[in-house]
Coordinates of N, CA, C and O in Angstrom, one line a residue:
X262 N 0.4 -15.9 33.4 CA 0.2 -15.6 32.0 C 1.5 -15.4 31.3 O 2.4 -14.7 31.7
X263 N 1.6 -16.2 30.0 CA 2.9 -16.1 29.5 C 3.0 -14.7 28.8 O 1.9 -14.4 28.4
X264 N 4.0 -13.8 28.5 CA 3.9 -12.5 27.8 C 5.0 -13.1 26.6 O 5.7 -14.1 26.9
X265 N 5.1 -12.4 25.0 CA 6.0 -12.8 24.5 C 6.2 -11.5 24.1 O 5.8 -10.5 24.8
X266 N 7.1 -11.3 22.7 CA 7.3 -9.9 22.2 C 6.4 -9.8 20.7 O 6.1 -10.8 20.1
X267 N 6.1 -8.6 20.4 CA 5.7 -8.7 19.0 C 6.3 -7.1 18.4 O 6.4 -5.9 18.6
X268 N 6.7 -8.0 17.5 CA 7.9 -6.7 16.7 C 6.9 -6.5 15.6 O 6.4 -7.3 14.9
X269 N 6.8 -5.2 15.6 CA 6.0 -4.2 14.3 C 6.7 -3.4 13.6 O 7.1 -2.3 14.1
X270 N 7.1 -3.9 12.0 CA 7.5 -3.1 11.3 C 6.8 -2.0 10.3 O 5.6 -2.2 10.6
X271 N 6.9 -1.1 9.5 CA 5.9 -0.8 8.9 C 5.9 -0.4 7.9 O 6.9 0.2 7.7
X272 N 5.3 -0.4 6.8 CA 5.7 0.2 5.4 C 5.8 0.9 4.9 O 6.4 1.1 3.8
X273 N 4.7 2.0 5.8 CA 4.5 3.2 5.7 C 5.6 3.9 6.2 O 6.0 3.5 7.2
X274 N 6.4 5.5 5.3 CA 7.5 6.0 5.5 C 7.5 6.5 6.3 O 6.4 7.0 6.5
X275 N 8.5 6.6 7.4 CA 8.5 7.5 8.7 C 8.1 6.8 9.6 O 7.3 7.4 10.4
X276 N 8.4 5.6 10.1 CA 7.3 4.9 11.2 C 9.0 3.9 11.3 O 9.8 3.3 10.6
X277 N 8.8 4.2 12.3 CA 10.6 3.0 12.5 C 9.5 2.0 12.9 O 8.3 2.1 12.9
X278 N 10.5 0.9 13.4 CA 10.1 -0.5 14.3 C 9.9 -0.2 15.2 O 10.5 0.7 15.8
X279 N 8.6 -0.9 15.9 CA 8.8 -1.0 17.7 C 8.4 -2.4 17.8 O 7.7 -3.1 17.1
X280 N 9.1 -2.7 19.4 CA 9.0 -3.6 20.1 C 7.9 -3.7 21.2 O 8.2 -3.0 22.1
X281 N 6.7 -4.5 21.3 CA 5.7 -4.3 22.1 C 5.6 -5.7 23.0 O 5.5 -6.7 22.2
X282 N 5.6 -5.9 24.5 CA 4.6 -7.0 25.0 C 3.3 -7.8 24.4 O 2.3 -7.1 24.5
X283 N 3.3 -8.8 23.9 CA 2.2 -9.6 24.0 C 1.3 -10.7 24.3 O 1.3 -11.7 23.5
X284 N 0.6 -10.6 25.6 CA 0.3 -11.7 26.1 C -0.6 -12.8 25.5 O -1.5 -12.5 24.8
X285 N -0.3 -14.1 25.7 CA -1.4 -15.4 24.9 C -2.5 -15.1 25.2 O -3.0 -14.6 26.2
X286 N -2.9 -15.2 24.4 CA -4.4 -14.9 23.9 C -5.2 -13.5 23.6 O -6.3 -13.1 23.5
X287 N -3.5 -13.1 23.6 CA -4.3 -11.4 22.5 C -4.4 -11.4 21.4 O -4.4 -12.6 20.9
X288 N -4.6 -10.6 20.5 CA -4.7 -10.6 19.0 C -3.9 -9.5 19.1 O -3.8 -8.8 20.1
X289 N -3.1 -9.3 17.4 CA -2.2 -8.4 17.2 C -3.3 -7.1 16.6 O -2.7 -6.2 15.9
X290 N -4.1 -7.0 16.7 CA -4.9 -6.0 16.8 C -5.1 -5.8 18.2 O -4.4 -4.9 18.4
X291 N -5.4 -6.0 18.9 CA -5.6 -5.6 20.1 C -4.4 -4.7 20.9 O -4.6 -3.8 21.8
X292 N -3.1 -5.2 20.5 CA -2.2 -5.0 21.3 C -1.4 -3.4 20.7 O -0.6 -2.6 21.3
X293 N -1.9 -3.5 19.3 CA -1.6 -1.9 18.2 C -2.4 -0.9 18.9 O -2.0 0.2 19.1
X294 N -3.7 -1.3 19.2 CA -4.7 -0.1 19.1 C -4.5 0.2 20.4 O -4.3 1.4 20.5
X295 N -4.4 -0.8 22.0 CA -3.7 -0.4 22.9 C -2.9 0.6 22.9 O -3.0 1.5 23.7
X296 N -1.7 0.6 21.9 CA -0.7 1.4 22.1 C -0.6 2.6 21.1 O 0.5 3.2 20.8
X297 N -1.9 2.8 20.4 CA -2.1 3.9 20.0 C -1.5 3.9 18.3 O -1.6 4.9 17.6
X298 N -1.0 2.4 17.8 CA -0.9 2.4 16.5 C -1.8 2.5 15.7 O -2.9 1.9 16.0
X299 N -1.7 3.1 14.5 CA -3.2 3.0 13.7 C -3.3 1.8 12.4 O -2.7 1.8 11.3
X300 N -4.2 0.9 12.9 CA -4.5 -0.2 12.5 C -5.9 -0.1 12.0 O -6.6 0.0 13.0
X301 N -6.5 -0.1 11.0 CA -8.1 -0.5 10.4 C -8.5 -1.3 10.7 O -8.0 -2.5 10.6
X302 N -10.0 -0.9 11.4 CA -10.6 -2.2 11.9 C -12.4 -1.9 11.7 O -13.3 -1.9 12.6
X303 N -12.5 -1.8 10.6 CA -13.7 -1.3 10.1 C -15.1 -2.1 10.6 O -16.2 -1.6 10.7
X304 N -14.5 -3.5 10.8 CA -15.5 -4.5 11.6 C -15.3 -4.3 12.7 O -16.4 -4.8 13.2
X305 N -14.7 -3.9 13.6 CA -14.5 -3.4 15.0 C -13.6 -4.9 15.5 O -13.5 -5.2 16.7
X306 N -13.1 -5.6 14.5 CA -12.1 -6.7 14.8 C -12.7 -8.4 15.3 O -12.3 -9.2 16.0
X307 N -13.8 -8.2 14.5 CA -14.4 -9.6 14.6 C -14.3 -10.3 13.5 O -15.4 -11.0 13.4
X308 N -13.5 -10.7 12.4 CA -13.1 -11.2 11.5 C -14.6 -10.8 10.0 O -15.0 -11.4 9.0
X309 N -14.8 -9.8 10.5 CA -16.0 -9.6 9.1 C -15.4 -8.4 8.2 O -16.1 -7.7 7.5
X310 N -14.2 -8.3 8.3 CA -13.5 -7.6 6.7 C -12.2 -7.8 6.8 O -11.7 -8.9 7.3
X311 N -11.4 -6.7 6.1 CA -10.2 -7.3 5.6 C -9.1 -5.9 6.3 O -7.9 -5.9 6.2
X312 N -9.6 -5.2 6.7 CA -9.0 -3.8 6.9 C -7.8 -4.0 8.0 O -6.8 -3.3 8.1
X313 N -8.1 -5.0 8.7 CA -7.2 -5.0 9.6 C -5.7 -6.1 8.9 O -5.1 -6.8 9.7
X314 N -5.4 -6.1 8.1 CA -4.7 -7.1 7.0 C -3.5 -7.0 7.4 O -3.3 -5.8 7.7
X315 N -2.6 -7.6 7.6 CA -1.1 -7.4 8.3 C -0.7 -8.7 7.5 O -1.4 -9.6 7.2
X316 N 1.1 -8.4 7.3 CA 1.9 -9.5 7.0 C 2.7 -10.1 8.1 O 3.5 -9.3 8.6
X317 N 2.7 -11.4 8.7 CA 3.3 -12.2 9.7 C 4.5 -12.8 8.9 O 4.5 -13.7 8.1
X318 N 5.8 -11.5 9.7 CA 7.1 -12.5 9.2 C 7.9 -13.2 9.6 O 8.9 -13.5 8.9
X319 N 7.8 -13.5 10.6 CA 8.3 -14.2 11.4 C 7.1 -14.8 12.4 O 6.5 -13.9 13.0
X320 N 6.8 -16.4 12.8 CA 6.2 -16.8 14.0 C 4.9 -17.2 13.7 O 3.9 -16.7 14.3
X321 N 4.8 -17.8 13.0 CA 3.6 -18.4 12.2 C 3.0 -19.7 13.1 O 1.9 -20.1 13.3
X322 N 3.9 -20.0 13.3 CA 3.4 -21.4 14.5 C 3.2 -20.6 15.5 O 2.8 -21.3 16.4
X323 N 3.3 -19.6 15.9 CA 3.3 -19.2 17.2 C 1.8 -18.3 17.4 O 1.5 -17.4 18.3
X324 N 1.0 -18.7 16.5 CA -0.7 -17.6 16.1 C -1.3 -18.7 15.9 O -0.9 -19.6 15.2
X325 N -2.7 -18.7 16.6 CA -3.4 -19.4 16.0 C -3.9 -19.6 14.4 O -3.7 -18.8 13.5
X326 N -4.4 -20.9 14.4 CA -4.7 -21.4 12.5 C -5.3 -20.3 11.9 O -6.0 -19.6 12.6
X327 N -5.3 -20.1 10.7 CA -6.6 -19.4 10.2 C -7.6 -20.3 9.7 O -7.3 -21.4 9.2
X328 N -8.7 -19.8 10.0 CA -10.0 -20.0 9.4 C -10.1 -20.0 7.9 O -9.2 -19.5 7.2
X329 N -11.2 -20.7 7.5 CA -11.7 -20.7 6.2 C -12.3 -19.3 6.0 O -12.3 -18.8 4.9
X330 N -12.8 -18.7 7.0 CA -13.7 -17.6 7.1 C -12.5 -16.2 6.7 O -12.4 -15.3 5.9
X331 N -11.9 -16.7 7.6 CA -10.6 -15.4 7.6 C -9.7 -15.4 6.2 O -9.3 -14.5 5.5
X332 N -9.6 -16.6 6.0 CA -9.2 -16.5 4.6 C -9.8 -16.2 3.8 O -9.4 -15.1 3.5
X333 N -10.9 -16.5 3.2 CA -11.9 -15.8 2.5 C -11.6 -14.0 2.4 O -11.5 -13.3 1.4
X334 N -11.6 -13.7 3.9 CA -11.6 -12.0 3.6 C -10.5 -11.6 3.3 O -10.4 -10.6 2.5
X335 N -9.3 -12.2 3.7 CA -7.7 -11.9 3.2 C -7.7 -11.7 1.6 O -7.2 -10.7 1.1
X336 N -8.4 -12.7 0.7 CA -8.9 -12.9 -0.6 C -9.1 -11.2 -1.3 O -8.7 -10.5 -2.2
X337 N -10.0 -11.0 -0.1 CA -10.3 -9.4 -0.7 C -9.4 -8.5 -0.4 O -9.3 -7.5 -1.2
X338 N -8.7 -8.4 0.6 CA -7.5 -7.6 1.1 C -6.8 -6.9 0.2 O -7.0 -7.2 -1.0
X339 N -6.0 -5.9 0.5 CA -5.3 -5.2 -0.9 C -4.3 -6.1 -0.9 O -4.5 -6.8 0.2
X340 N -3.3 -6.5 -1.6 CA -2.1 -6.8 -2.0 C -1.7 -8.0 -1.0 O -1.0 -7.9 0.0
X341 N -2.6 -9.5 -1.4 CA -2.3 -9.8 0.2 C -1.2 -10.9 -0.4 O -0.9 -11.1 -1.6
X342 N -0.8 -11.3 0.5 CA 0.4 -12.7 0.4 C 0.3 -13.8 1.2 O -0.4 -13.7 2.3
X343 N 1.0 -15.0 0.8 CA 0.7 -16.3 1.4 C 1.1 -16.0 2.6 O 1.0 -16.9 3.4
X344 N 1.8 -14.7 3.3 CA 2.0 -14.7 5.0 C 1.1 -13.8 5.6 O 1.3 -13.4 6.8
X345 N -0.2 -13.5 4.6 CA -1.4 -12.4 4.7 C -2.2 -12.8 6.6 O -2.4 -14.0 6.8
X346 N -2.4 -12.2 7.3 CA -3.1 -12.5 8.3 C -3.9 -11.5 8.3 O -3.4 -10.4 8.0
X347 N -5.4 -11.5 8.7 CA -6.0 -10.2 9.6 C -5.5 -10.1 11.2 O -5.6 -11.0 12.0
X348 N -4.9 -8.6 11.4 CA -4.6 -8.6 12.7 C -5.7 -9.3 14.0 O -5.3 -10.3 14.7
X349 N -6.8 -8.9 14.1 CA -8.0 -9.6 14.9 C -8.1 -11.3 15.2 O -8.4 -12.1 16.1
X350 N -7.5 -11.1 13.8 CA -7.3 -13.1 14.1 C -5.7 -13.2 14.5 O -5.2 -14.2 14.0
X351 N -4.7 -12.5 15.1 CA -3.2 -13.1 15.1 C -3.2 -13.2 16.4 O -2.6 -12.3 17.0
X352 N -3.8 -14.3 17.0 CA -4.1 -14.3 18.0 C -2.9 -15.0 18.7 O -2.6 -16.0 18.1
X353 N -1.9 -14.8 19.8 CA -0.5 -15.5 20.1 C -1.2 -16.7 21.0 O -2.2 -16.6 21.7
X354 N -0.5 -17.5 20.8 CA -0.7 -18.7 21.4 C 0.8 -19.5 22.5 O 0.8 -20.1 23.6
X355 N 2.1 -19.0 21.4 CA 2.8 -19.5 22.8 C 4.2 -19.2 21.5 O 4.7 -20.0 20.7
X356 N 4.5 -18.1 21.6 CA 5.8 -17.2 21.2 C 5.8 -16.2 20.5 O 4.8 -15.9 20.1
X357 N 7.0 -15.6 20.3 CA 7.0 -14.6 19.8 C 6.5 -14.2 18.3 O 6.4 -15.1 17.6
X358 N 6.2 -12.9 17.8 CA 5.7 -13.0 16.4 C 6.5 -11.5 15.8 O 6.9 -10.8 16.7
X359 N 6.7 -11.2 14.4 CA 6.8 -10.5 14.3 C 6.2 -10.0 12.9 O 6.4 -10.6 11.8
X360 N 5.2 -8.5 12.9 CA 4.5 -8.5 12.0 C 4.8 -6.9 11.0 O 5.3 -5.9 11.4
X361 N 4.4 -7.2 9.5 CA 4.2 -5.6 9.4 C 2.9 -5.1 8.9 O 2.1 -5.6 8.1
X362 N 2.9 -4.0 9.6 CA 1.8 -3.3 8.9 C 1.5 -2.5 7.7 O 1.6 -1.3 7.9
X363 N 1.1 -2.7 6.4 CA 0.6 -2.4 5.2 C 0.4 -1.0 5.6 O 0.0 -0.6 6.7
X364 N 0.7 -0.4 4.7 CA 0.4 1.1 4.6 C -0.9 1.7 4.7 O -1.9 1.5 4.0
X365 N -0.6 2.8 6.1 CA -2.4 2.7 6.3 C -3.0 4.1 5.5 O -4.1 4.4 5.1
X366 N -1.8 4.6 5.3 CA -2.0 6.3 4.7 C -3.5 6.1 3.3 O -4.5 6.8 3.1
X367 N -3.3 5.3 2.8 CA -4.5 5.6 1.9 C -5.8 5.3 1.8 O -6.6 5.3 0.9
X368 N -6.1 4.8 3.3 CA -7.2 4.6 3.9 C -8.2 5.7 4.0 O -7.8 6.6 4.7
X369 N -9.8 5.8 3.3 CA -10.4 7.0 3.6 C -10.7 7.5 5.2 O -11.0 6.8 6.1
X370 N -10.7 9.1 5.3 CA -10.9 9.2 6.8 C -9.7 9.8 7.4 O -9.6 10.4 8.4
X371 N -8.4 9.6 6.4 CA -7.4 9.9 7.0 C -7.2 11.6 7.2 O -6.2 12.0 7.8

């Protein structure tokens, strides 16, 4: 099994960078909530909302395509951008990625 790295920045204050393992065919949701980052995933990470919304900035070829489906929900996402991914869908395929995560603090629940 190939492993790559996936670097997580974040935009929320107080949260440095980390560097995490991630093997093909995880999703970058999968590999956050493993390690105890807090990522929204209100659909439980089956591409049916937008909560899990992440920016991919580096490694775009290296995640599977998005869907018509997935885009659609990005549409609703807060503040999204043409590098908008839902984590659930940042599925690695064959290199490294590096992503950040949207500020989760104003999420209700917190």
């Amino acid at each position: 099994m190939s492993i790559y790295k996936l670097k997580i920045n974040f935009q929320e204050a107080g949260h440095e960078p980390v560097e995490l393992p991630i093997a093909a065919g995880e999703s970058v949701l999968d590999v956050v909530l493993d390690n105890g980052i807090e990522l929204q995933h209100n659909c439980g990470g089956v591409c049916g909302c937008s909560t899990c919304h992440v920016y991919v900035n580096k490694g775009m070829d290296n995640i599977q395509e998005i869907s018509d489906k997935e885009e659609d929900f990005i549409d609703r996402a807060e503040s999204p951008r043409i590098n908008s991914r839902l984590g659930c869908q940042c599925v690695v395929i064959n290199g490294d990625i590096e992503v950040t995560i949207p500020d989760q603090s104003g999420f209700m629940g917190h």
